[in-house]
CSV table of C-alpha atoms and ligand atoms in Angstrom, one decimal:
chain,number,residue,atom,x,y,z
B,421,MET,CA,34.5,-105.9,84.6
B,422,PHE,CA,34.7,-105.4,80.8
B,423,ARG,CA,31.7,-106.7,78.7
B,424,GLU,CA,32.1,-108.5,75.6
B,425,ARG,CA,30.6,-107.3,72.5
B,426,VAL,CA,31.2,-108.1,68.9
B,427,PHE,CA,30.9,-105.4,66.1
B,428,ASP,CA,30.3,-106.4,62.6
B,429,ALA,CA,32.3,-104.8,59.9
B,430,PRO,CA,30.1,-102.1,58.4
B,431,SER,CA,28.5,-103.1,55.1
B,432,GLU,CA,28.4,-99.7,53.9
B,433,VAL,CA,29.5,-96.4,55.3
B,434,GLY,CA,26.6,-94.3,56.1
B,435,HIS,CA,25.5,-92.3,59.4
B,436,ASN,CA,23.9,-95.7,60.5
B,437,THR,CA,27.2,-97.4,60.6
B,438,PRO,CA,27.6,-98.8,64.4
B,439,ALA,CA,28.8,-95.9,67.0
B,440,LEU,CA,31.3,-97.3,69.2
B,441,PRO,CA,30.3,-97.7,72.7
B,442,ASN,CA,30.5,-94.5,74.9
B,443,PRO,CA,32.7,-94.1,76.7
B,444,LEU,CA,35.5,-96.5,75.2
B,445,LEU,CA,38.8,-97.4,76.4
B,446,ILE,CA,41.4,-98.4,73.5
B,447,SER,CA,44.3,-100.2,74.5
B,448,GLY,CA,46.8,-102.9,73.7
B,449,ALA,CA,48.3,-100.7,70.8
B,450,SER,CA,52.1,-101.8,70.4
B,451,GLN,CA,52.5,-98.4,69.1
B,452,LEU,CA,50.1,-95.3,69.5
B,453,LEU,CA,51.3,-92.5,67.0
B,454,THR,CA,49.9,-89.3,68.5
B,455,LEU,CA,51.4,-86.7,66.4
B,456,ARG,CA,51.0,-84.3,69.4
B,457,GLY,CA,52.3,-80.9,69.7
B,458,ARG,CA,52.0,-77.9,67.5
B,459,GLY,CA,51.4,-78.2,63.8
B,460,PRO,CA,52.5,-77.8,61.2
B,461,ARG,CA,55.6,-79.9,61.0
B,462,ARG,CA,58.8,-78.7,59.5
B,463,GLY,CA,62.2,-79.8,59.1
B,464,ALA,CA,63.3,-82.4,61.9
B,465,ALA,CA,60.0,-82.3,63.5
B,466,LEU,CA,58.4,-84.0,60.6
B,467,ALA,CA,60.1,-87.2,61.9
B,468,ASP,CA,58.7,-86.7,65.6
B,469,LEU,CA,55.5,-89.1,65.6
B,470,GLY,CA,54.9,-88.5,69.6
B,471,ILE,CA,54.9,-92.4,69.8
B,472,ILE,CA,53.5,-94.1,73.2
B,473,LYS,CA,54.4,-97.6,73.5
B,474,ASP,CA,51.5,-99.9,75.0
B,475,GLY,CA,49.5,-96.7,74.5
B,476,ALA,CA,45.8,-96.2,75.4
B,477,LEU,CA,42.9,-93.9,74.1
B,478,LEU,CA,39.6,-92.8,76.0
B,479,VAL,CA,37.2,-91.9,73.4
B,480,ARG,CA,33.8,-90.2,74.8
B,481,ASP,CA,31.3,-88.4,72.5
B,482,GLY,CA,33.3,-88.7,69.2
B,483,ARG,CA,36.4,-86.9,70.8
B,484,ILE,CA,39.5,-88.0,72.4
B,485,ALA,CA,38.9,-87.6,76.2
B,486,ALA,CA,42.4,-89.0,77.5
B,487,VAL,CA,45.6,-90.4,75.8
B,488,GLY,CA,48.7,-91.7,77.0
B,489,PRO,CA,50.5,-94.8,78.6
B,490,ARG,CA,48.2,-97.7,79.2
B,491,ALA,CA,48.6,-97.8,83.0
B,492,LYS,CA,47.8,-94.1,83.4
B,493,ILE,CA,44.9,-94.3,81.0
B,494,GLU,CA,43.4,-97.4,82.6
B,495,ALA,CA,43.8,-95.8,86.3
B,496,LEU,CA,41.4,-93.0,85.5
B,497,PRO,CA,38.1,-93.2,87.2
B,498,GLU,CA,36.2,-92.9,83.9
B,499,SER,CA,38.2,-96.0,82.6
B,500,SER,CA,36.7,-98.2,85.0
B,501,ALA,CA,33.2,-97.6,83.7
B,502,ALA,CA,34.2,-97.6,80.0
B,503,GLU,CA,33.9,-100.5,77.4
B,504,LYS,CA,37.1,-101.6,76.4
B,505,LEU,CA,38.7,-102.4,72.9
B,506,ASP,CA,41.8,-104.4,73.0
B,507,LEU,CA,44.0,-103.8,69.7
B,508,GLY,CA,46.0,-106.9,70.2
B,509,GLY,CA,49.2,-105.3,69.7
B,510,ARG,CA,48.1,-103.4,66.5
B,511,VAL,CA,49.5,-99.8,65.6
B,512,VAL,CA,47.1,-96.9,65.9
B,513,LEU,CA,47.6,-93.5,64.2
B,514,PRO,CA,45.5,-90.5,63.3
B,515,GLY,CA,43.1,-91.1,60.5
B,516,PHE,CA,44.8,-89.8,57.0
B,517,VAL,CA,43.9,-86.5,55.9
B,518,ASP,CA,43.8,-86.9,51.9
B,519,SER,CA,44.3,-83.0,51.1
B,520,HIS,CA,43.9,-83.1,47.4
B,521,THR,CA,41.4,-85.3,45.5
B,522,HIS,CA,39.0,-85.2,42.5
B,523,LEU,CA,36.3,-87.3,44.3
B,524,VAL,CA,33.6,-86.5,41.9
B,525,HIS,CA,33.8,-87.8,38.2
B,526,ALA,CA,31.8,-89.9,35.9
B,527,ALA,CA,34.3,-93.0,34.8
B,528,SER,CA,37.6,-94.2,34.7
B,529,ARG,CA,39.6,-93.3,31.8
B,530,ALA,CA,41.3,-96.9,31.7
B,531,GLU,CA,41.2,-96.5,27.8
B,532,GLU,CA,43.6,-93.9,27.8
B,533,TYR,CA,46.0,-95.8,30.2
B,534,GLU,CA,47.0,-98.2,27.4
B,535,LEU,CA,47.8,-95.2,25.1
B,536,LYS,CA,50.0,-93.8,27.8
B,537,ILE,CA,51.8,-96.9,28.3
B,538,ARG,CA,52.6,-97.0,24.5
B,539,GLY,CA,54.2,-93.7,24.7
B,540,ALA,CA,51.6,-91.1,24.1
B,541,SER,CA,52.2,-88.1,26.6
B,542,TYR,CA,49.5,-86.5,28.9
B,543,GLU,CA,49.4,-83.4,26.5
B,544,GLU,CA,49.0,-85.5,23.4
B,545,ILE,CA,46.2,-87.5,24.8
B,546,ALA,CA,44.7,-84.0,25.9
B,547,ARG,CA,45.1,-82.7,22.2
B,548,LYS,CA,42.9,-85.9,21.1
B,549,GLY,CA,40.1,-84.9,22.9
B,550,GLY,CA,41.1,-87.1,25.8
B,551,GLY,CA,42.4,-86.2,29.3
B,552,ILE,CA,40.2,-83.6,31.5
B,553,LEU,CA,38.0,-82.9,28.8
B,554,ASN,CA,37.1,-86.2,28.4
B,555,SER,CA,36.0,-86.5,32.0
B,556,VAL,CA,34.3,-83.3,31.5
B,557,LYS,CA,32.0,-84.5,28.5
B,558,LYS,CA,31.1,-87.4,30.8
B,559,LEU,CA,30.5,-85.7,33.7
B,560,ARG,CA,28.2,-83.2,31.9
B,561,ALA,CA,26.1,-86.2,30.8
B,562,ALA,CA,25.8,-88.1,34.0
B,563,THR,CA,22.9,-87.5,36.6
B,564,SER,CA,23.6,-86.4,40.2
B,565,GLY,CA,22.4,-90.0,41.3
B,566,VAL,CA,24.9,-91.9,39.2
B,567,LEU,CA,27.9,-89.6,40.5
B,568,LYS,CA,26.7,-89.7,44.0
B,569,THR,CA,26.7,-93.5,44.1
B,570,ARG,CA,30.3,-93.5,42.5
B,571,ALA,CA,31.3,-91.2,45.1
B,572,LEU,CA,29.8,-93.2,47.8
B,573,ALA,CA,31.7,-96.3,46.9
B,574,ALA,CA,34.9,-94.3,46.7
B,575,LEU,CA,34.5,-92.9,50.1
B,576,LYS,CA,33.9,-96.4,51.3
B,577,LYS,CA,37.4,-97.4,50.0
B,578,PHE,CA,38.9,-94.2,51.2
B,579,ALA,CA,37.9,-95.4,54.8
B,580,ALA,CA,39.2,-99.0,54.1
B,581,TYR,CA,42.7,-97.4,53.8
B,582,GLY,CA,42.5,-95.5,57.0
B,583,THR,CA,41.5,-92.1,55.4
B,584,THR,CA,38.9,-90.0,57.7
B,585,THR,CA,38.9,-86.7,56.0
B,586,ILE,CA,39.3,-85.8,52.0
B,587,GLU,CA,39.4,-82.6,50.3
B,588,ALA,CA,37.3,-82.5,47.3
B,589,LYS,CA,37.7,-80.5,44.0
B,590,SER,CA,35.2,-79.8,41.4
B,591,GLY,CA,36.5,-79.3,37.7
B,592,TYR,CA,34.9,-81.6,35.5
B,593,GLY,CA,32.0,-79.7,34.6
B,594,LEU,CA,33.4,-76.4,33.3
B,595,ASN,CA,30.2,-74.6,33.1
B,596,VAL,CA,27.7,-73.2,35.6
B,597,PRO,CA,25.3,-76.1,35.8
B,598,SER,CA,27.8,-78.8,36.0
B,599,GLU,CA,30.2,-77.1,38.3
B,600,LEU,CA,27.2,-76.4,40.7
B,601,LYS,CA,26.1,-80.1,40.3
B,602,ILE,CA,29.6,-81.2,41.8
B,603,LEU,CA,29.9,-78.7,44.6
B,604,ARG,CA,26.2,-79.5,45.7
B,605,LEU,CA,27.4,-83.0,45.5
B,606,HIS,CA,30.0,-82.5,47.9
B,607,GLN,CA,27.4,-81.1,50.4
B,608,GLU,CA,25.1,-84.0,49.8
B,609,LEU,CA,28.0,-86.5,50.2
B,610,ALA,CA,29.2,-84.8,53.5
B,611,ALA,CA,25.6,-85.0,54.9
B,612,ALA,CA,24.9,-88.8,53.7
B,613,GLN,CA,28.0,-90.3,55.2
B,614,PRO,CA,30.7,-89.8,58.0
B,615,LEU,CA,33.8,-89.0,56.5
B,616,GLY,CA,34.9,-85.5,56.4
B,617,ILE,CA,34.5,-83.6,53.0
B,618,VAL,CA,36.5,-80.2,52.5
B,619,SER,CA,35.1,-78.6,49.3
B,620,THR,CA,37.2,-76.8,46.6
B,621,PHE,CA,36.0,-74.8,43.6
B,622,LEU,CA,38.3,-75.7,40.7
B,623,GLY,CA,36.4,-74.3,37.8
B,624,ALA,CA,39.8,-73.3,36.5
B,625,HIS,CA,41.0,-77.0,35.7
B,626,THR,CA,41.3,-76.3,32.2
B,627,VAL,CA,39.6,-74.2,29.4
B,628,PRO,CA,36.4,-75.9,27.9
B,629,ASP,CA,36.2,-76.6,24.5
B,630,ASP,CA,33.6,-74.2,23.7
B,631,TYR,CA,36.0,-71.6,24.9
B,632,ARG,CA,38.9,-72.6,22.8
B,633,ARG,CA,37.4,-71.6,19.6
B,634,THR,CA,38.1,-68.0,19.5
B,635,PRO,CA,41.1,-65.8,21.0
B,636,ALA,CA,39.0,-64.2,23.3
B,637,GLY,CA,37.6,-67.3,24.7
B,638,ILE,CA,40.0,-67.9,27.6
B,639,SER,CA,39.2,-64.1,28.8
B,640,GLN,CA,35.3,-64.9,28.4
B,641,TYR,CA,35.8,-68.2,30.5
B,642,ILE,CA,37.5,-66.3,33.0
B,643,ALA,CA,34.8,-63.7,33.3
B,644,LEU,CA,32.3,-66.8,33.7
B,645,LEU,CA,34.5,-68.0,36.6
B,646,THR,CA,34.9,-64.6,38.4
B,647,GLU,CA,31.7,-62.8,37.5
B,648,SER,CA,29.2,-65.7,37.7
B,649,LEU,CA,30.4,-68.8,39.4
B,650,ILE,CA,32.8,-67.4,42.3
B,651,PRO,CA,30.1,-65.1,43.7
B,652,GLU,CA,27.3,-67.9,43.4
B,653,ILE,CA,29.5,-70.4,45.3
B,654,ALA,CA,30.5,-68.1,47.8
B,655,SER,CA,27.1,-66.9,48.7
B,656,ALA,CA,25.9,-70.2,48.7
B,657,LYS,CA,28.6,-71.5,50.7
B,658,LEU,CA,29.3,-74.4,48.2
B,659,ALA,CA,33.3,-74.3,48.7
B,660,GLU,CA,36.0,-73.1,51.3
B,661,PHE,CA,38.8,-72.9,48.8
B,662,CYS,CA,39.5,-71.9,45.1
B,663,ASP,CA,42.1,-73.7,43.1
B,664,VAL,CA,43.7,-73.2,39.7
B,665,PHE,CA,45.7,-75.6,37.6
B,666,CYS,CA,48.4,-73.1,36.5
B,667,ASP,CA,50.5,-74.9,34.1
B,668,ARG,CA,51.5,-75.1,30.5
B,669,GLY,CA,48.3,-75.7,28.5
B,670,ALA,CA,45.9,-74.6,31.4
B,671,PHE,CA,46.1,-71.1,33.0
B,672,THR,CA,49.1,-68.7,33.1
B,673,ARG,CA,50.3,-67.2,36.3
B,674,GLN,CA,48.7,-63.9,35.5
B,675,GLN,CA,45.3,-65.5,34.8
B,676,SER,CA,45.5,-67.5,38.0
B,677,LYS,CA,46.3,-64.4,40.0
B,678,GLN,CA,43.1,-62.7,38.5
B,679,ILE,CA,41.0,-65.7,39.4
B,680,LEU,CA,42.4,-66.2,43.0
B,681,ALA,CA,42.2,-62.6,43.9
B,682,ILE,CA,38.6,-62.3,43.0
B,683,ALA,CA,38.0,-65.8,45.1
B,684,GLN,CA,39.6,-64.4,47.8
B,685,GLN,CA,37.5,-61.3,47.7
B,686,HIS,CA,34.5,-63.6,48.1
B,687,GLY,CA,36.1,-65.5,51.0
B,688,LEU,CA,37.4,-68.5,49.2
B,689,ALA,CA,40.9,-69.3,50.3
B,690,PRO,CA,43.4,-69.9,47.6
B,691,ARG,CA,45.5,-73.2,46.6
B,692,LEU,CA,47.2,-74.1,43.4
B,693,HIS,CA,48.1,-77.0,41.1
B,694,ALA,CA,51.8,-75.9,40.7
B,695,GLU,CA,54.9,-76.7,38.6
B,696,GLN,CA,53.5,-80.1,37.5
B,697,LEU,CA,54.4,-80.2,33.8
B,698,SER,CA,56.6,-77.0,33.6
B,699,ARG,CA,57.7,-74.1,35.8
B,700,THR,CA,55.2,-71.2,35.7
B,701,GLY,CA,56.1,-69.4,38.7
B,702,ALA,CA,52.9,-70.7,40.4
B,703,THR,CA,54.3,-71.6,43.8
B,704,GLN,CA,55.8,-67.8,44.1
B,705,LEU,CA,52.1,-67.0,43.3
B,706,ALA,CA,50.7,-69.0,45.9
B,707,VAL,CA,53.2,-67.7,48.7
B,708,GLN,CA,52.4,-64.1,47.6
B,709,LEU,CA,48.6,-64.8,47.9
B,710,GLY,CA,49.1,-66.8,51.3
B,711,ALA,CA,47.7,-70.0,49.7
B,712,ALA,CA,46.7,-72.7,51.6
B,713,SER,CA,48.8,-75.0,49.7
B,714,CYS,CA,50.5,-75.6,46.2
B,715,ASP,CA,50.3,-78.9,45.1
B,716,HIS,CA,52.5,-81.2,42.7
B,717,LEU,CA,55.8,-79.3,42.6
B,718,GLU,CA,57.9,-81.8,40.3
B,719,GLN,CA,59.4,-78.7,38.4
B,720,VAL,CA,60.1,-76.4,41.3
B,721,ASN,CA,63.7,-74.4,41.5
B,722,ALA,CA,65.7,-73.3,44.3
B,723,SER,CA,64.1,-69.9,44.5
B,724,ASP,CA,60.6,-71.6,44.7
B,725,ILE,CA,61.8,-73.8,47.7
B,726,ALA,CA,63.3,-70.9,49.5
B,727,ALA,CA,59.9,-69.2,49.2
B,728,LEU,CA,58.0,-72.0,50.7
B,729,SER,CA,60.4,-72.6,53.5
B,730,LYS,CA,59.6,-69.0,54.9
B,731,SER,CA,55.8,-69.3,54.3
B,732,SER,CA,52.7,-71.1,55.7
B,733,THR,CA,51.9,-72.4,52.2
B,734,VAL,CA,51.8,-76.0,52.3
B,735,ALA,CA,53.9,-78.0,49.9
B,736,THR,CA,51.6,-80.9,49.0
B,737,LEU,CA,53.4,-83.6,47.2
B,738,LEU,CA,51.4,-86.2,44.8
B,739,PRO,CA,53.6,-88.9,43.8
B,740,GLY,CA,50.8,-91.1,42.6
B,741,CYS,CA,50.6,-89.0,39.5
B,742,ASP,CA,54.3,-89.5,38.6
B,743,PHE,CA,54.1,-93.2,39.4
B,744,HIS,CA,51.0,-93.6,37.3
B,745,LEU,CA,52.1,-91.5,34.3
B,746,GLY,CA,55.5,-93.4,34.5
B,747,LEU,CA,57.4,-90.2,35.0
B,748,GLN,CA,61.0,-90.2,36.3
B,749,LYS,CA,60.9,-87.0,37.9
B,750,TYR,CA,59.1,-86.8,41.3
B,751,ALA,CA,59.3,-83.6,43.4
B,752,PRO,CA,62.2,-82.8,45.4
B,753,ALA,CA,60.9,-83.8,49.1
B,754,ARG,CA,64.1,-84.1,50.9
B,755,LYS,CA,65.4,-80.4,49.8
B,756,LEU,CA,61.8,-79.1,50.7
B,757,ILE,CA,61.9,-80.7,54.1
B,758,GLU,CA,65.6,-79.9,54.8
B,759,ALA,CA,64.7,-76.2,53.7
B,760,GLY,CA,62.1,-76.3,56.2
B,761,ALA,CA,58.9,-76.1,54.0
B,762,ILE,CA,55.7,-77.7,55.4
B,763,VAL,CA,55.4,-80.8,53.2
B,764,ALA,CA,52.1,-82.7,53.0
B,765,LEU,CA,51.3,-85.9,50.9
B,766,ALA,CA,47.9,-86.5,49.2
B,767,THR,CA,46.5,-89.2,46.6
B,768,ASP,CA,45.3,-86.8,44.2
B,769,TYR,CA,42.7,-89.4,43.3
B,770,ASN,CA,41.4,-88.6,39.8
B,771,PRO,CA,40.6,-90.7,36.9
B,772,GLY,CA,43.3,-89.3,34.6
B,773,THR,CA,46.6,-89.1,36.4
B,774,SER,CA,46.3,-90.9,39.6
B,775,PRO,CA,43.4,-93.3,40.3
B,776,THR,CA,44.2,-94.5,43.7
B,777,LEU,CA,42.5,-93.6,47.0
B,778,SER,CA,45.2,-95.6,49.0
B,779,MET,CA,47.1,-93.3,51.2
B,780,PRO,CA,49.3,-96.2,52.4
B,781,MET,CA,50.4,-96.5,48.9
B,782,ILE,CA,51.3,-92.9,48.7
B,783,LEU,CA,53.4,-93.4,51.7
B,784,SER,CA,55.1,-96.4,50.1
B,785,LEU,CA,55.9,-94.0,47.0
B,786,ALA,CA,57.0,-91.1,49.3
B,787,CYS,CA,59.4,-93.4,51.1
B,788,ASP,CA,60.7,-95.4,48.2
B,789,GLN,CA,60.6,-92.5,45.4
B,790,LEU,CA,60.8,-89.1,47.4
B,791,ARG,CA,63.2,-91.0,49.9
B,792,MET,CA,61.0,-89.8,52.8
B,793,THR,CA,61.2,-91.7,55.9
B,794,PRO,CA,58.1,-93.6,57.1
B,795,ALA,CA,57.7,-91.2,60.2
B,796,GLU,CA,58.1,-88.0,57.8
B,797,ALA,CA,55.5,-89.8,55.3
B,798,ILE,CA,53.0,-90.4,58.1
B,799,THR,CA,53.3,-86.9,59.7
B,800,ALA,CA,52.8,-85.1,56.0
B,801,ALA,CA,49.7,-87.5,55.5
B,802,THR,CA,48.2,-86.6,58.6
B,803,ILE,CA,49.0,-83.3,60.8
B,804,ASN,CA,50.5,-81.4,57.9
B,805,GLY,CA,47.3,-82.5,55.5
B,806,ALA,CA,45.2,-81.2,58.2
B,807,TYR,CA,47.1,-78.1,58.2
B,808,ALA,CA,46.4,-77.8,54.5
B,809,LEU,CA,43.0,-77.8,54.9
B,810,ARG,CA,43.1,-75.5,58.1
B,811,ARG,CA,41.7,-78.3,60.3
B,812,GLU,CA,44.8,-78.7,62.4
B,813,SER,CA,42.8,-77.7,65.6
B,814,GLN,CA,40.3,-80.5,65.3
B,815,ILE,CA,41.9,-83.5,63.1
B,816,GLY,CA,45.4,-84.6,62.4
B,817,SER,CA,46.7,-86.0,65.7
B,818,LEU,CA,45.4,-87.9,68.6
B,819,GLU,CA,45.2,-85.2,71.5
B,820,VAL,CA,42.5,-84.4,74.2
B,821,GLY,CA,39.9,-82.6,72.7
B,822,LYS,CA,40.2,-83.4,68.9
B,823,PHE,CA,38.0,-85.7,67.1
B,824,ALA,CA,38.3,-89.4,67.5
B,825,ASP,CA,39.6,-90.0,64.2
B,826,PHE,CA,42.0,-92.7,63.9
B,827,ALA,CA,43.1,-96.1,61.9
B,828,VAL,CA,44.5,-99.1,63.5
B,829,PHE,CA,46.8,-101.3,61.1
B,830,ASP,CA,47.4,-104.9,61.7
B,831,VAL,CA,51.1,-104.4,62.0
B,832,ALA,CA,53.4,-104.2,65.3
B,833,ASP,CA,55.6,-101.4,63.6
B,834,TYR,CA,54.2,-98.3,61.9
B,835,ARG,CA,57.4,-98.7,59.2
B,836,GLU,CA,55.4,-101.8,58.0
B,837,ILE,CA,52.5,-99.7,56.7
B,838,PRO,CA,54.4,-98.2,53.7
B,839,TYR,CA,57.0,-101.3,53.6
B,840,TYR,CA,54.2,-103.6,52.5
B,841,PHE,CA,53.6,-101.6,49.3
B,842,GLY,CA,50.2,-102.1,47.6
B,843,ILE,CA,49.1,-104.3,50.5
B,844,ASN,CA,46.5,-102.8,52.8
B,845,THR,CA,47.2,-103.5,56.3
B,846,CYS,CA,44.4,-101.2,57.7
B,847,TRP,CA,42.3,-103.0,60.2
B,848,LEU,CA,40.0,-100.6,61.7
B,849,THR,CA,38.8,-97.0,60.9
B,850,VAL,CA,36.8,-94.7,63.2
B,851,LYS,CA,35.6,-91.5,62.3
B,852,ARG,CA,34.3,-89.2,65.2
B,853,GLY,CA,33.7,-92.3,67.4
B,854,THR,CA,31.9,-94.3,64.3
B,855,VAL,CA,33.4,-97.6,62.8
B,856,VAL,CA,33.8,-96.7,59.1
B,857,HIS,CA,35.9,-99.9,58.2
B,858,ALA,CA,36.5,-103.0,60.1
B,859,VAL,CA,38.4,-106.0,58.4
B,860,ASP,CA,37.1,-108.4,61.4
B,861,LYS,CA,34.5,-108.6,63.8
B,862,VAL,CA,35.8,-106.1,66.5
B,863,GLN,CA,35.6,-107.8,70.2
B,864,ILE,CA,34.7,-105.3,72.5
P,1875,ZN,ZN1,44.7,-82.5,41.1
């Protein structure tokens, strides 16, 4: 017989949060979205969620031991000894992989929000000392302890929306001590709580004030990145990826190439903020360099889309930015999907342009504004996000051998997840067999 046990919702996300019984048989899912099969997904394959109706999942040692129709999984010898969690007809899917966030920052920029509503552009605000440089000033003044407390609170909220892995970028330090402070925090946060954190160095987020005063300033700052920071970060293994904001007012295509080429020589894989405010050719550069992803893409043209369709560089779309900034021009998701590009979705959680950590809200925007279907959006937020972080063999789908990273939503049909926009229907989030979010007491 199955025993009954009650799990409290964890009060905070930490390594002492409750592990689920081991082994555990999870059944009673109205739909189990496996996302099985080879990743990444392109074209029509983006809509294939590998749904099992009345599906079940056997979890052992933090990994998926078996997955399939309930009758088949319950008949396994191991299942009879396992404790049981009945999902009561809810929907299970892989935990979201949020492949683009600026996790560590010191404060919101709510004061700029109203200026934007009154009509000031992102670039006008930046010229008045707002924007990224405003966040830089605050981050440099903040202690590691204060930043860590803020980031831990954010990670708890990521978990509450069904996210189990995030990428985290530096880029609000823009000098040696503050960039290293952020990247070391990524490591500390990964050790202090269960969500997966993939670290990216974004020293080339913008040119800091102190290097803007002379014409040679930009090249001096690039030298600081390439000769000092990148070698130190690579040797201390503080980041896996190096990102550059290649855009009007930030770095040119040539400068981006110079920085990313040095990063590659040191073993940091490239990714790019590309074609957000203006078309710079950053997408073509990303494809040439074999970058893991190029992100934003609001201003891409037909040749950029064609280049992405033939490449393994992921086109990561961040509709939260356009929504928050009130912009009308979203990235051409349909054209990208139809051309065969690998499309992913992410929050771009950051204090200036996308202050959200809700992947379900991003799914709603992807459906309502980018005209992606709910199935395409879920694939883009799970297995394709995992591919963008080069983690597709471990996470992003519910398949035997992968980590038991999953989210349960309190809906009967997966389409209701984006349909209820701005409403969080996430009921339970599990990371490697550990409960990181639970709305109710979970009956086991
Ligand atoms: Zn970003």
